[in-house]
Short mmCIF file of C-alpha atoms in Angstrom, two decimals:
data_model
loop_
_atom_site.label_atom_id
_atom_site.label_comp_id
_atom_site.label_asym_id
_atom_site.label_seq_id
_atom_site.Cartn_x
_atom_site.Cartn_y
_atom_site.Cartn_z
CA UNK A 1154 48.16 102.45 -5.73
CA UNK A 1155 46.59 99.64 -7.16
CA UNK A 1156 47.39 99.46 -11.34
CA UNK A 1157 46.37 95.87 -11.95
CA UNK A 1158 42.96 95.38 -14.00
CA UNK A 1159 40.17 95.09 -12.58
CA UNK A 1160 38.58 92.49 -14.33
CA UNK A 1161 40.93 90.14 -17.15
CA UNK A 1162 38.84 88.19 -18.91
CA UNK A 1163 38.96 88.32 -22.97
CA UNK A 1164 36.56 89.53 -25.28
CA UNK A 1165 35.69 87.37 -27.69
CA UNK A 1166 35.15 90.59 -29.98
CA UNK A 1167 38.06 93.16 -30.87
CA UNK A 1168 36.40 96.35 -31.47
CA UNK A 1169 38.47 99.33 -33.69
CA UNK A 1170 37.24 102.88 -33.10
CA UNK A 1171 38.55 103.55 -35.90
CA UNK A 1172 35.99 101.30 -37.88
CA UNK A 1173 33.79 104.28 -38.85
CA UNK A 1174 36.45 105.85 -41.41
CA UNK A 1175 36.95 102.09 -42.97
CA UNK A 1176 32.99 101.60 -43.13
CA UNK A 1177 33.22 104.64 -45.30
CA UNK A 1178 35.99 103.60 -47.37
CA UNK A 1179 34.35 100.03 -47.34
CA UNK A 1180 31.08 101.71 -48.75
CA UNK A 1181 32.57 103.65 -51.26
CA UNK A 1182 34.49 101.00 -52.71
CA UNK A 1183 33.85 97.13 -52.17
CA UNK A 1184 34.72 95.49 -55.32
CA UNK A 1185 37.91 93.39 -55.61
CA UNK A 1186 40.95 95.62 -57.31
CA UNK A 1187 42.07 94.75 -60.46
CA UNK A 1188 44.80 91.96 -59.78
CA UNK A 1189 48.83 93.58 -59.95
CA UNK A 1190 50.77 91.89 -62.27
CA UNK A 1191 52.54 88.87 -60.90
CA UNK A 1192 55.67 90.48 -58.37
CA UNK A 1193 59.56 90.60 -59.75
CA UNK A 1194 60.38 88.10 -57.00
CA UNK A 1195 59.41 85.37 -58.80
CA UNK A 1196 61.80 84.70 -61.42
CA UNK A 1197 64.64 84.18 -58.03
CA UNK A 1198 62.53 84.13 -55.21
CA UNK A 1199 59.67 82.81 -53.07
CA UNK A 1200 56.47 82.56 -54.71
CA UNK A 1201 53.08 82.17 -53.23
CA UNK A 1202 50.48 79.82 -55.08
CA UNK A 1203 46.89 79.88 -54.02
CA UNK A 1204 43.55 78.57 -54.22
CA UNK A 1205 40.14 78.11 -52.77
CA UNK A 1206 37.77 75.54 -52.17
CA UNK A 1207 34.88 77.93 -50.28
CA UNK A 1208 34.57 80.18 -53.76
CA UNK A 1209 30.96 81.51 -52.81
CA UNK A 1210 30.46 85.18 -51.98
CA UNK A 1211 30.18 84.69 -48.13
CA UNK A 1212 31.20 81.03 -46.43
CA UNK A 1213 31.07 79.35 -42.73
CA UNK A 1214 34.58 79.49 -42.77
CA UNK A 1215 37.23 81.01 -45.60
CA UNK A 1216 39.95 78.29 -46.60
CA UNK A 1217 42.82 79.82 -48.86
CA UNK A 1218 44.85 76.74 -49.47
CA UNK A 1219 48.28 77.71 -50.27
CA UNK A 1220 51.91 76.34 -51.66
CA UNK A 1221 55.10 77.95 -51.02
CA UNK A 1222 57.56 77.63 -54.03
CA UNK A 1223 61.03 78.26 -53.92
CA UNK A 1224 62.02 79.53 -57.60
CA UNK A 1225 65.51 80.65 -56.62
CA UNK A 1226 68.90 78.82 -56.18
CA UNK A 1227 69.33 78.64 -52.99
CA UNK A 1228 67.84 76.98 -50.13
CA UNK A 1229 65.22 78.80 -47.66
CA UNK A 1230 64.55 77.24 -44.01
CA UNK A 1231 60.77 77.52 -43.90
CA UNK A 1232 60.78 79.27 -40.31
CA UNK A 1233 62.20 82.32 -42.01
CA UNK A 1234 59.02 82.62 -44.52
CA UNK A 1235 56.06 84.13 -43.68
CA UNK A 1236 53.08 85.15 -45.56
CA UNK A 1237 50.24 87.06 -45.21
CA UNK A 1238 46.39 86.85 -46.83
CA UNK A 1239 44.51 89.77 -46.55
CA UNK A 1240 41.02 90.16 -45.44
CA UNK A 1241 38.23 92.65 -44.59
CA UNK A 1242 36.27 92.01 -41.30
CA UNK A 1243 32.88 91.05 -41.22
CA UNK A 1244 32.25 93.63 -38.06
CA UNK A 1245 34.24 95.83 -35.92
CA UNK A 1246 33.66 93.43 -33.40
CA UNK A 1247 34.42 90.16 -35.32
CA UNK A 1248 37.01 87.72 -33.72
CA UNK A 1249 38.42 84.95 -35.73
CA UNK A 1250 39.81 81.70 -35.50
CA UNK A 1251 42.60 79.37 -37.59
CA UNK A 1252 42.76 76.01 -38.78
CA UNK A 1253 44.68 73.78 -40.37
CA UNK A 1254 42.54 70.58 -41.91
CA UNK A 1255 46.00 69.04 -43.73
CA UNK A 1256 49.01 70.39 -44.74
CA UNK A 1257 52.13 67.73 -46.81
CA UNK A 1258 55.05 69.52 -44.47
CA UNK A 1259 52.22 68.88 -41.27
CA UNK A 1260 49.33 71.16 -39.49
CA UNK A 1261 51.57 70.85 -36.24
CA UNK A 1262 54.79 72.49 -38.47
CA UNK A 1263 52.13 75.24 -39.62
CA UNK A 1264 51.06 78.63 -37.77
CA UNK A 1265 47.90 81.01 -38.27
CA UNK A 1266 48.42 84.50 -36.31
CA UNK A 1267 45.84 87.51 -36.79
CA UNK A 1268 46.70 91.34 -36.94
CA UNK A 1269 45.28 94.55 -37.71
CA UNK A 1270 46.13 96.73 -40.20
CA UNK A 1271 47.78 100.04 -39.73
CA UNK A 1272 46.61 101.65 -42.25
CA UNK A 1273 42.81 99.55 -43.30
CA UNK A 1274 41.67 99.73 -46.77
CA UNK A 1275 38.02 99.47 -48.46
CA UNK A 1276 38.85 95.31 -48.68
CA UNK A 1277 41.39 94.82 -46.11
CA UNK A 1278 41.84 95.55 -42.09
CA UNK A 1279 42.99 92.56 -41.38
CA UNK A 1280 45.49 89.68 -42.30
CA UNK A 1281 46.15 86.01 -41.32
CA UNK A 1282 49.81 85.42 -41.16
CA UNK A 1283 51.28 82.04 -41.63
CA UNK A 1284 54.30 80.78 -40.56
CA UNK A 1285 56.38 78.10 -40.01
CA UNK A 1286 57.86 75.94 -37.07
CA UNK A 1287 61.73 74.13 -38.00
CA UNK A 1288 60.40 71.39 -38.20
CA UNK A 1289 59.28 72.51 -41.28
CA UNK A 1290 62.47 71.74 -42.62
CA UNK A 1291 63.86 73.79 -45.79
CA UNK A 1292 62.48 74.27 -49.10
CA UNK A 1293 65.35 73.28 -51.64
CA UNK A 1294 65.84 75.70 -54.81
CA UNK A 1295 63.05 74.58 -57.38
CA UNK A 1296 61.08 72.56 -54.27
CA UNK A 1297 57.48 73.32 -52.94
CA UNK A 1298 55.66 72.94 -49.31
CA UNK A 1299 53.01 70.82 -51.57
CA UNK A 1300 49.03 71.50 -49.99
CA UNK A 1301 48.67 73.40 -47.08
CA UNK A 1302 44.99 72.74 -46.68
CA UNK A 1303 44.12 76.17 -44.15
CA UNK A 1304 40.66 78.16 -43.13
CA UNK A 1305 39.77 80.24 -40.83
CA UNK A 1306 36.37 81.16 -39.31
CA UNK A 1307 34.71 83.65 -37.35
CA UNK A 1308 34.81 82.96 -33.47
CA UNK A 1309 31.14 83.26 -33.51
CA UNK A 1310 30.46 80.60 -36.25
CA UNK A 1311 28.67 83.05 -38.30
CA UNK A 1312 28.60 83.40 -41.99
CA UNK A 1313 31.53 85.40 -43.35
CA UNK A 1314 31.85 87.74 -46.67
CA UNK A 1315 34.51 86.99 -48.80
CA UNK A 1316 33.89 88.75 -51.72
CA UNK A 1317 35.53 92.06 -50.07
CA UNK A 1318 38.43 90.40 -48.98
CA UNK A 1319 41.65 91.41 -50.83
CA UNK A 1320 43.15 88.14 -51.13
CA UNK A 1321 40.21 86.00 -51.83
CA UNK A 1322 40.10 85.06 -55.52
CA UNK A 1323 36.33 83.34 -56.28
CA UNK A 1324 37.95 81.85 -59.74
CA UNK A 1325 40.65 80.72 -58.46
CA UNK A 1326 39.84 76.81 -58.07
CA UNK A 1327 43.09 75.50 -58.93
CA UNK A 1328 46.76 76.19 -57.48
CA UNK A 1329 48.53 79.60 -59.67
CA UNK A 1330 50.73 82.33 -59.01
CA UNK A 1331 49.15 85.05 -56.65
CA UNK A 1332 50.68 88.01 -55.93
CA UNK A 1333 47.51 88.96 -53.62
CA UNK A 1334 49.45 87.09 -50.90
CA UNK A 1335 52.45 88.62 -49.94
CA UNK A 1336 55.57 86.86 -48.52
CA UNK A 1337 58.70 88.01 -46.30
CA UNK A 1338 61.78 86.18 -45.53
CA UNK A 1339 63.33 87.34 -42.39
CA UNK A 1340 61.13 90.30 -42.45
CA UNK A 1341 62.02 91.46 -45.86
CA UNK A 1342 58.88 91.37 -48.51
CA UNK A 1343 60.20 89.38 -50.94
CA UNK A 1344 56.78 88.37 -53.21
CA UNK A 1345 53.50 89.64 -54.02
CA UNK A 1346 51.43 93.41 -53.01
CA UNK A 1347 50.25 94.13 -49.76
CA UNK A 1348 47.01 96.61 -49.87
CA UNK A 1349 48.14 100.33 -49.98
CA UNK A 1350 50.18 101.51 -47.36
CA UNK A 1351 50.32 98.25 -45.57
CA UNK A 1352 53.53 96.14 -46.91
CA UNK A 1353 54.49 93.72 -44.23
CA UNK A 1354 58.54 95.07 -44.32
CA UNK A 1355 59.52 95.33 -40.28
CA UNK A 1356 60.12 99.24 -40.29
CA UNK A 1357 63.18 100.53 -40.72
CA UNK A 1358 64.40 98.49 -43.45
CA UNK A 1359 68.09 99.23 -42.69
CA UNK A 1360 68.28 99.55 -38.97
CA UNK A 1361 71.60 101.00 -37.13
CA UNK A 1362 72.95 98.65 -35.52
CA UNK A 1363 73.93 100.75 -32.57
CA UNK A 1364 71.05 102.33 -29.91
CA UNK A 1365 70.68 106.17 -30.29
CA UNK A 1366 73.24 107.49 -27.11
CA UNK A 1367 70.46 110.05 -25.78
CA UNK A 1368 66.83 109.89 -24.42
CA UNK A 1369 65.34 109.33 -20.80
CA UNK A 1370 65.23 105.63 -20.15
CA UNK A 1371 64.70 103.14 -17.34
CA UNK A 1372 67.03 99.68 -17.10
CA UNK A 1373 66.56 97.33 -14.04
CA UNK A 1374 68.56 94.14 -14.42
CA UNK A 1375 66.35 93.00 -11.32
CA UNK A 1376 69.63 92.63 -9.17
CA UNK A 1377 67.86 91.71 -5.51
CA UNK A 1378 68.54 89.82 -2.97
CA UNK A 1379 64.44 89.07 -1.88
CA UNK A 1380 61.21 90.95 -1.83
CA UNK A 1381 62.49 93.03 1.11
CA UNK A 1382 65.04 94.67 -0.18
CA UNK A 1383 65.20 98.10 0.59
CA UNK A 1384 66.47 98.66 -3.54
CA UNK A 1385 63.31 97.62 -4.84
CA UNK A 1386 61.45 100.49 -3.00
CA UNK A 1387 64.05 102.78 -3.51
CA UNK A 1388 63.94 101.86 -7.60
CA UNK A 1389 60.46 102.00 -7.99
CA UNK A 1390 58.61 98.66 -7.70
CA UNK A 1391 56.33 97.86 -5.77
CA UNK A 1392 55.75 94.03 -5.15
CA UNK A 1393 52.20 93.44 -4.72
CA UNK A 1394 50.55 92.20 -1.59
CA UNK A 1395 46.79 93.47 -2.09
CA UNK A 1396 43.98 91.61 -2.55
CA UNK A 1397 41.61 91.76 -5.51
CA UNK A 1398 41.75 90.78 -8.95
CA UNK A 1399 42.64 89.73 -11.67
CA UNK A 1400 42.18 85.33 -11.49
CA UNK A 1401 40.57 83.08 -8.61
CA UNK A 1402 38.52 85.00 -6.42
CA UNK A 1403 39.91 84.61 -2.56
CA UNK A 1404 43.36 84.23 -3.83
CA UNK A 1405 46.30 86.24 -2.39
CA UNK A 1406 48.99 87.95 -3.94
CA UNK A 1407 52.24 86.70 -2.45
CA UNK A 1408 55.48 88.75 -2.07
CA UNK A 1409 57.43 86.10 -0.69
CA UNK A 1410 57.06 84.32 -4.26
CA UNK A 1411 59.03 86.83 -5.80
CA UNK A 1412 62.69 85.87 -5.68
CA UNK A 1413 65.81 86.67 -7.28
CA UNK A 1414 68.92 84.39 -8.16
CA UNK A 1415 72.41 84.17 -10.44
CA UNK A 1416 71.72 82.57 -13.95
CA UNK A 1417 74.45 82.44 -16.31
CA UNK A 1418 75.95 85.46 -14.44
CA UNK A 1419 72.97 87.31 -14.45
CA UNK A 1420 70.87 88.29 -11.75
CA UNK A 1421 66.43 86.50 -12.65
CA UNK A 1422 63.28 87.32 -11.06
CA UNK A 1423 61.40 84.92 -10.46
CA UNK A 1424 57.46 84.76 -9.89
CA UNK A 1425 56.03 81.76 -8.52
CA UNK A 1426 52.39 81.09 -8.46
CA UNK A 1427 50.72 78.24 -6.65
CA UNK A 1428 47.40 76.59 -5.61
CA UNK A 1429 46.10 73.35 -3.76
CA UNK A 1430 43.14 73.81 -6.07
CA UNK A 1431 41.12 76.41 -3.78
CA UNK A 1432 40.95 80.43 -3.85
CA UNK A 1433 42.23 80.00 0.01
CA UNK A 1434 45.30 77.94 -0.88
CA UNK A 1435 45.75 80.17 -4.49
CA UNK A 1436 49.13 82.53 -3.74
CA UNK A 1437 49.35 84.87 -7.47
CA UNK A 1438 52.64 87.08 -7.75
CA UNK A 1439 53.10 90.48 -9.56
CA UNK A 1440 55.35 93.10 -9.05
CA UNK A 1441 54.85 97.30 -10.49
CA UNK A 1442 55.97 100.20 -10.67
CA UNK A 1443 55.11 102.64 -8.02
CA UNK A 1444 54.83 105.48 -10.43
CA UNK A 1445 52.81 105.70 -13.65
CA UNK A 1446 55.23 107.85 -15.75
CA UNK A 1447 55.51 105.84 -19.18
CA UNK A 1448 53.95 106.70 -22.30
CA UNK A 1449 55.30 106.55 -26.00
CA UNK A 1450 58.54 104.80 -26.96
CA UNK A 1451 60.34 101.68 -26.33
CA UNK A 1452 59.52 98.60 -23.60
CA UNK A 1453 61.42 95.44 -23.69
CA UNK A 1454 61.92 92.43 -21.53
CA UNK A 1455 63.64 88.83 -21.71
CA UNK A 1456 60.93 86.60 -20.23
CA UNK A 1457 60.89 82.93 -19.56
CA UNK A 1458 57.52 81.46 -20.12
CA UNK A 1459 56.80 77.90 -18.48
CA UNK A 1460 54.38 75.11 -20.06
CA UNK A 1461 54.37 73.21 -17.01
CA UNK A 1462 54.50 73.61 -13.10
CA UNK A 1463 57.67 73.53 -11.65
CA UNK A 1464 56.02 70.69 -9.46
CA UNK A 1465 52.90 69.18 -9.13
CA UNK A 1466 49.96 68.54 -11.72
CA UNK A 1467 50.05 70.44 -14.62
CA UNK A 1468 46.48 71.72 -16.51
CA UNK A 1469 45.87 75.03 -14.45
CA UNK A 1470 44.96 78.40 -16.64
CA UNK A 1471 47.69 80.31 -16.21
CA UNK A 1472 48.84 83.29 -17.35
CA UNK A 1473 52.58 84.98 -17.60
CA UNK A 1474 52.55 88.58 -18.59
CA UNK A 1475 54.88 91.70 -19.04
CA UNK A 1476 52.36 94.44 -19.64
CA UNK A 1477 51.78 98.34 -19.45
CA UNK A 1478 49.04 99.79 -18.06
CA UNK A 1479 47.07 102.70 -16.06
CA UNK A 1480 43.93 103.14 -14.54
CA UNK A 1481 40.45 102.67 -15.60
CA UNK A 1482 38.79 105.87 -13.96
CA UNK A 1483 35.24 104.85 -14.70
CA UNK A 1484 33.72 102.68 -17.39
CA UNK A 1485 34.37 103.08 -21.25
CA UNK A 1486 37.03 105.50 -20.23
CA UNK A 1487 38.61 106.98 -23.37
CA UNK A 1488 41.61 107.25 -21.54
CA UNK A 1489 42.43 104.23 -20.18
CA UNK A 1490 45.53 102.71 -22.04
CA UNK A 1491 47.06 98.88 -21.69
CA UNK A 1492 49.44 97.08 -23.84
CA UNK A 1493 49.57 93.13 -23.17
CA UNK A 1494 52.20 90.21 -23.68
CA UNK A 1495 50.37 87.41 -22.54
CA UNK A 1496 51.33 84.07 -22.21
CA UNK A 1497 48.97 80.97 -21.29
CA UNK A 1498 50.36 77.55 -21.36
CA UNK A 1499 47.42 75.42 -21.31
CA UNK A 1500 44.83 77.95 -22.83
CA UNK A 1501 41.97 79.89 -20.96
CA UNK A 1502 39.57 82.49 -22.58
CA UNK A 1503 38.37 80.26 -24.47
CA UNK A 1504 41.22 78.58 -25.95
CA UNK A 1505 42.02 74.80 -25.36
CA UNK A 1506 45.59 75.08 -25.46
CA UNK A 1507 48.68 77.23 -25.46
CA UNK A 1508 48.02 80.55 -27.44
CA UNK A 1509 50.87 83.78 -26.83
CA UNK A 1510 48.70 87.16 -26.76
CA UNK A 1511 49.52 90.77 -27.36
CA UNK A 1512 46.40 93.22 -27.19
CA UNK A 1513 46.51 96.79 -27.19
CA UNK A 1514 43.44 98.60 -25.45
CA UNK A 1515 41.46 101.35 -26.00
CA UNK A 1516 39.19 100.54 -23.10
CA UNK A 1517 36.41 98.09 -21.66
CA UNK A 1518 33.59 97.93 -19.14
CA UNK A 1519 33.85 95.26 -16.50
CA UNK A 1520 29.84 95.27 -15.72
CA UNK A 1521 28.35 94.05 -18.08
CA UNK A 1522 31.84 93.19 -20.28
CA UNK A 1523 32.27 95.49 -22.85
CA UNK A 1524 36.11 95.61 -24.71
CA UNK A 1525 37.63 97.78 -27.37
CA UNK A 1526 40.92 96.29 -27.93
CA UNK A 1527 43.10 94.66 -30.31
CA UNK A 1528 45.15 91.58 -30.61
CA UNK A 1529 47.44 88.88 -32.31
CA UNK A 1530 47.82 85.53 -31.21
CA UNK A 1531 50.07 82.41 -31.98
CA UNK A 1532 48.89 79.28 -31.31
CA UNK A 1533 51.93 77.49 -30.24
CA UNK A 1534 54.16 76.61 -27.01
CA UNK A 1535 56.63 79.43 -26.22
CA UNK A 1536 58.19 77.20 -22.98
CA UNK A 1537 61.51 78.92 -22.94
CA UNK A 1538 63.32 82.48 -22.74
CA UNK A 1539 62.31 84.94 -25.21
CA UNK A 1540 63.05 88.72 -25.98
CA UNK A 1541 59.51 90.70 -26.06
CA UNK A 1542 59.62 94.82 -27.32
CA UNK A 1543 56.96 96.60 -28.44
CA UNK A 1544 56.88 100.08 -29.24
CA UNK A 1545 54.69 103.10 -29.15
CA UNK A 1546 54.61 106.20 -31.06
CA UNK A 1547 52.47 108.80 -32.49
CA UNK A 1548 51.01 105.93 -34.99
CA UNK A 1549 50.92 103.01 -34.41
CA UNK A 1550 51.79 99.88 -31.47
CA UNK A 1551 54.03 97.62 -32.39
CA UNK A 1552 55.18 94.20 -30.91
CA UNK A 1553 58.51 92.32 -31.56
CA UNK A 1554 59.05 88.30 -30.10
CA UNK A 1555 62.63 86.90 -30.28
CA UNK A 1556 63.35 89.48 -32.83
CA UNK A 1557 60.63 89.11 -35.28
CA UNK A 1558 57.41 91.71 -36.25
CA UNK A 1559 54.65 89.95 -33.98
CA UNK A 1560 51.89 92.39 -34.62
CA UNK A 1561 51.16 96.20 -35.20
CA UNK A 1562 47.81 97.87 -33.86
CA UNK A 1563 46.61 101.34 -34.76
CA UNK A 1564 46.48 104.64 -34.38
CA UNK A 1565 43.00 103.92 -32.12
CA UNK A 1566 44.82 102.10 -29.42
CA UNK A 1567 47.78 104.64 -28.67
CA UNK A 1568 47.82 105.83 -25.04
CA UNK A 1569 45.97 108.98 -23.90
CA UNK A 1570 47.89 109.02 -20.32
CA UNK A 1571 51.08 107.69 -19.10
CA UNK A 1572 51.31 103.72 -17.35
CA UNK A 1573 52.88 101.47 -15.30
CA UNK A 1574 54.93 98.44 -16.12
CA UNK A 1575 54.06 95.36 -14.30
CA UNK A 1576 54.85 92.11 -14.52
CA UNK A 1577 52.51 89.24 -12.82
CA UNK A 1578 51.31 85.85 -13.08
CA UNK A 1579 47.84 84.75 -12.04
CA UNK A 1580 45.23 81.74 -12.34
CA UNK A 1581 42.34 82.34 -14.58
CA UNK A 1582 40.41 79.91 -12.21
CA UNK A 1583 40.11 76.86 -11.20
CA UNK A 1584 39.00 74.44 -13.86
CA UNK A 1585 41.52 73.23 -15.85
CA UNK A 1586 42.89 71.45 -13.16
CA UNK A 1587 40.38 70.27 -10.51
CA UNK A 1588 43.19 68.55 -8.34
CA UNK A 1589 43.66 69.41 -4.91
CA UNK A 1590 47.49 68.29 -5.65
CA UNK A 1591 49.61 71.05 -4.63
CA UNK A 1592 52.13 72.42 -7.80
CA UNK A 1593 53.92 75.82 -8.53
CA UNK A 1594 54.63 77.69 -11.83
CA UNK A 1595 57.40 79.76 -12.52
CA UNK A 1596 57.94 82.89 -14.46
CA UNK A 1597 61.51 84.22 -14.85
CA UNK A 1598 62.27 87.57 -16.15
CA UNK A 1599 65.91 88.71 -16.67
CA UNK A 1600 65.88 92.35 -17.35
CA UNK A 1601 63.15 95.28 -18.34
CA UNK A 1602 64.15 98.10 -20.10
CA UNK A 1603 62.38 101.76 -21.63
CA UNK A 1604 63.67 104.20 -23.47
CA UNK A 1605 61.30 107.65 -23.62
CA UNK A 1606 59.95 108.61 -26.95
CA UNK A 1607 62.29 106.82 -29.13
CA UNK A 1608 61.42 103.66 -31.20
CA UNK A 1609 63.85 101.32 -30.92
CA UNK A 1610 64.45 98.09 -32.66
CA UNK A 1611 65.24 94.58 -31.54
CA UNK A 1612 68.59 95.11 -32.02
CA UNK A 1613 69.59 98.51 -30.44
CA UNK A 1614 67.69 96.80 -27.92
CA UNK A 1615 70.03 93.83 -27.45
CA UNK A 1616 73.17 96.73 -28.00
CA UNK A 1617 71.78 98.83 -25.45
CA UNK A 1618 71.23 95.94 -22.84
CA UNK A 1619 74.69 94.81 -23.74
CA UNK A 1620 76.44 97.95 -22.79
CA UNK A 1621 74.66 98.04 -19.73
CA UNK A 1622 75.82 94.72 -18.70
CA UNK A 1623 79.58 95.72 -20.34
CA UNK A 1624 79.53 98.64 -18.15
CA UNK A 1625 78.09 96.20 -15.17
CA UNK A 1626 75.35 98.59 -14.71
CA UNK A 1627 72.54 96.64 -13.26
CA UNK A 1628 69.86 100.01 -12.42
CA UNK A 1629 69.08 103.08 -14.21
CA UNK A 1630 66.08 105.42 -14.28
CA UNK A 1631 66.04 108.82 -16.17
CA UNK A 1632 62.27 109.09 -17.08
CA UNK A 1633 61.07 112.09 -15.53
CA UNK A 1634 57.69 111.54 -13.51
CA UNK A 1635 54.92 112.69 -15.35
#
């Protein structure tokens, strides 16, 4: 059975089905809310200043320049803060882009990341989180990030409306408390009001520390010895050797590139992916399972993402993955489901440099290209290992990296059928590196894990892959075939 998608290329719109409810929300209601009095945070806390310098009604491109205050007595480290500006979209299908014209602690020290709303309001579906790299540094009690000098724009270049956005503030032409942008330190809201229903608090607030002991779950610590080994079968993967897409037409897909080796006493997968800079000489990698049986509830992986090739020239437009997905019985099919970590070091789709997806779909047309999805991106390298979850229930999709709330999409994207998991790594095509140079990429992945039905956070995730590996249990499937 052949699971992968048929055709991977990004839209450069995110459509919502549910945009029809928030139009008639929007309609009913698209004047800016009185503004809540200043949050309790700030007397020992983070506060958020803010101001604009685009104060018309509708802009080429929004720019809420903000400061980050410490006003407590302690010191923060500035990768623990993020905050969030709130915004309605100028379409259902309206992409957007972030920017960074100046900033005192750096642009390069700065992230922009967009999400969707779980619950969308008559001036708000979407936000523009910022965040912070350690380089950064700290903000000392009393101390500011000075100007951070930030827009954003629609992908399209086209006009945007401001004066329905929630955080926007058309008087607000010099720097002042504004508790319109909210702020969390390690995850925890600590200043300002979120629209209803929507504060930015990484649910539960008081997690148990220890995974729930029941539920139907699958654990793989990918302990091979090579692509042919009878276990693989016998545990449900399949490692792919059909042609077809997605990336470089006349490309193969190359078991022999999937390998497995000790790392720091743990047994790695390892998907290679080369090219001499021709579909004929292009070898992709992915491995599945067999059975599509997984639906709500917990999926988690440690993946290593690469920047560059493990040898050769680097530039190619790569992309490293650990997805779900199922099949796409015919066009527009309302019950196609996918849910997407995707990596790509030196940009694609688009993007001129390294960007970290994860899109949740409701469905697309290949012929012409037609997608209703949605996603958050990060603009920034993830070279290294890193712990991806998300999780699925009757609400909402949400996605975890290294710990941390990523992004949460709606009730319009959750699954109709059950999926696959699949891991793979594949060339976009051939023009972001025109060499005929042979070079490899690697893509390691260390363990996958699901647990049926049950949301799980980071944590229990890292407790219940502990016990495993206490109990030196490298395989376990439970999940009844659907």
């Amino acid at each position: 059975m052949n699971t992968s998608r048929s055709n991977p290329r990004r839209s450069s719109s995110r459509l919502r089905t549910a945009a029809a409810s928030a139009a008639a929300v929007a309609l009913a209601a698209t004047g800016l809310a009185a503004l809540p009095s200043s949050a309790s945070a700030a007397a020992d806390g983070i506060v958020v200043q803010y101001r604009t310098s685009a104060s018309g009604a509708s802009a080429d491109q929004s720019e809420p320049w903000l400061k980050v205050r410490n006003a407590g007595s302690t010191s923060v480290p500035l990768s623990s803060v993020k905050v969030r500006y709130y915004f309605k979209a100028d379409s259902a299908s309206a992409a957007y882009r972030f920017a960074c014209s100046w900033a005192v602690k750096g642009c390069a020290n700065i992230t922009g990341t967009f999400g969707t709303l779980a619950n969308p309001t008559a001036t708000a579906d979407r936000y523009l989180e910022i965040g912070f790299t350690p380089g950064a540094g700290s903000l000392a009690p009393g101390a500011d990030t000075g100007d951070m000098q930030l827009r954003f724009h629609q992908a399209s270049w086209a006009s945007l409306i401001q004066s329905d956005d929630y955080s926007f503030g058309p008087e607000r032409t010099t720097y002042g408390d504004w508790s319109k942008v909210t702020a969390q330190v390690n995850g925890s809201l600590v200043w300002g009001q979120a629209p209803g229903g929507n504060n930015p608090t990484d649910p539960p607030t008081n997690p148990p520390s220890d995974p729930p002991g029941d539920g139907a779950r699958l654990f793989d610590d990918f302990n091979y010895s090579s692509h042919t080994d009878p276990k693989i079968s016998a545990n449900g993967w399949s490692v792919r050797s059909n042609s077809g897409g997605p990336g470089v037409p006349g490309a193969t897909w190359a078991p022999e590139n999937v390998t497995f080796a000790s790392q720091s006493g743990n047994s790695v997968m390892n998907l290679e992916t080369s090219t001499a800079g021709t579909g004929a000489s292009t070898k992709h990698t992915e491995i599945l399972t067999k059975s599509m049986k997984f639906k709500n509830g917990t999926y988690a992986s440690r993946v290593k993402f690469s920047d560059a090739p493990r040898s050769g020239p680097d530039g190619d437009r790569i992309v490293q993955t650990f997805f779900t997905i199922n099949d796409l019985k015919a066009p527009m099919a309302k019950d196609y489901a996918e849910y997407d970590f995707e990596y790509l070091p030196n940009g694609g789709w688009g993007e001129p440099a390294n960007i970290l997806y994860t899109t949740s779909w409701d469905t697309y047309r290949p012929d012409p290209w037609e997608a209703v999805n949605a996603h958050t991106e990060s603009r920034r390298s993830y070279a290294g290992w890193h712990d991806l979850v998300v999780t699925i229930d009757n609400n909402q999709i949400t996605y975890y990296v290294d710990g941390q709330h990523f992004g949460t999409h709606g009730a319009a994207f959750l699954p109709e059928r059950p999926m696959s998991i699949n891991f793979n790594q594949w060339l976009i095509d051939l023009e972001g590196q025109p060499s005929t140079t042979p070079r490899a990429y690697d893509q390691q992945v260390d363990y996958v894990l699901h647990v049926k039905d049950q949301v799980l956070t980071p944590a229990q995730v890292n407790a219940m892959v502990g016990s495993y590996r206490s109990a030196g249990k490298t395989f376990e499937d439970t999940v009844p075939g659907s």
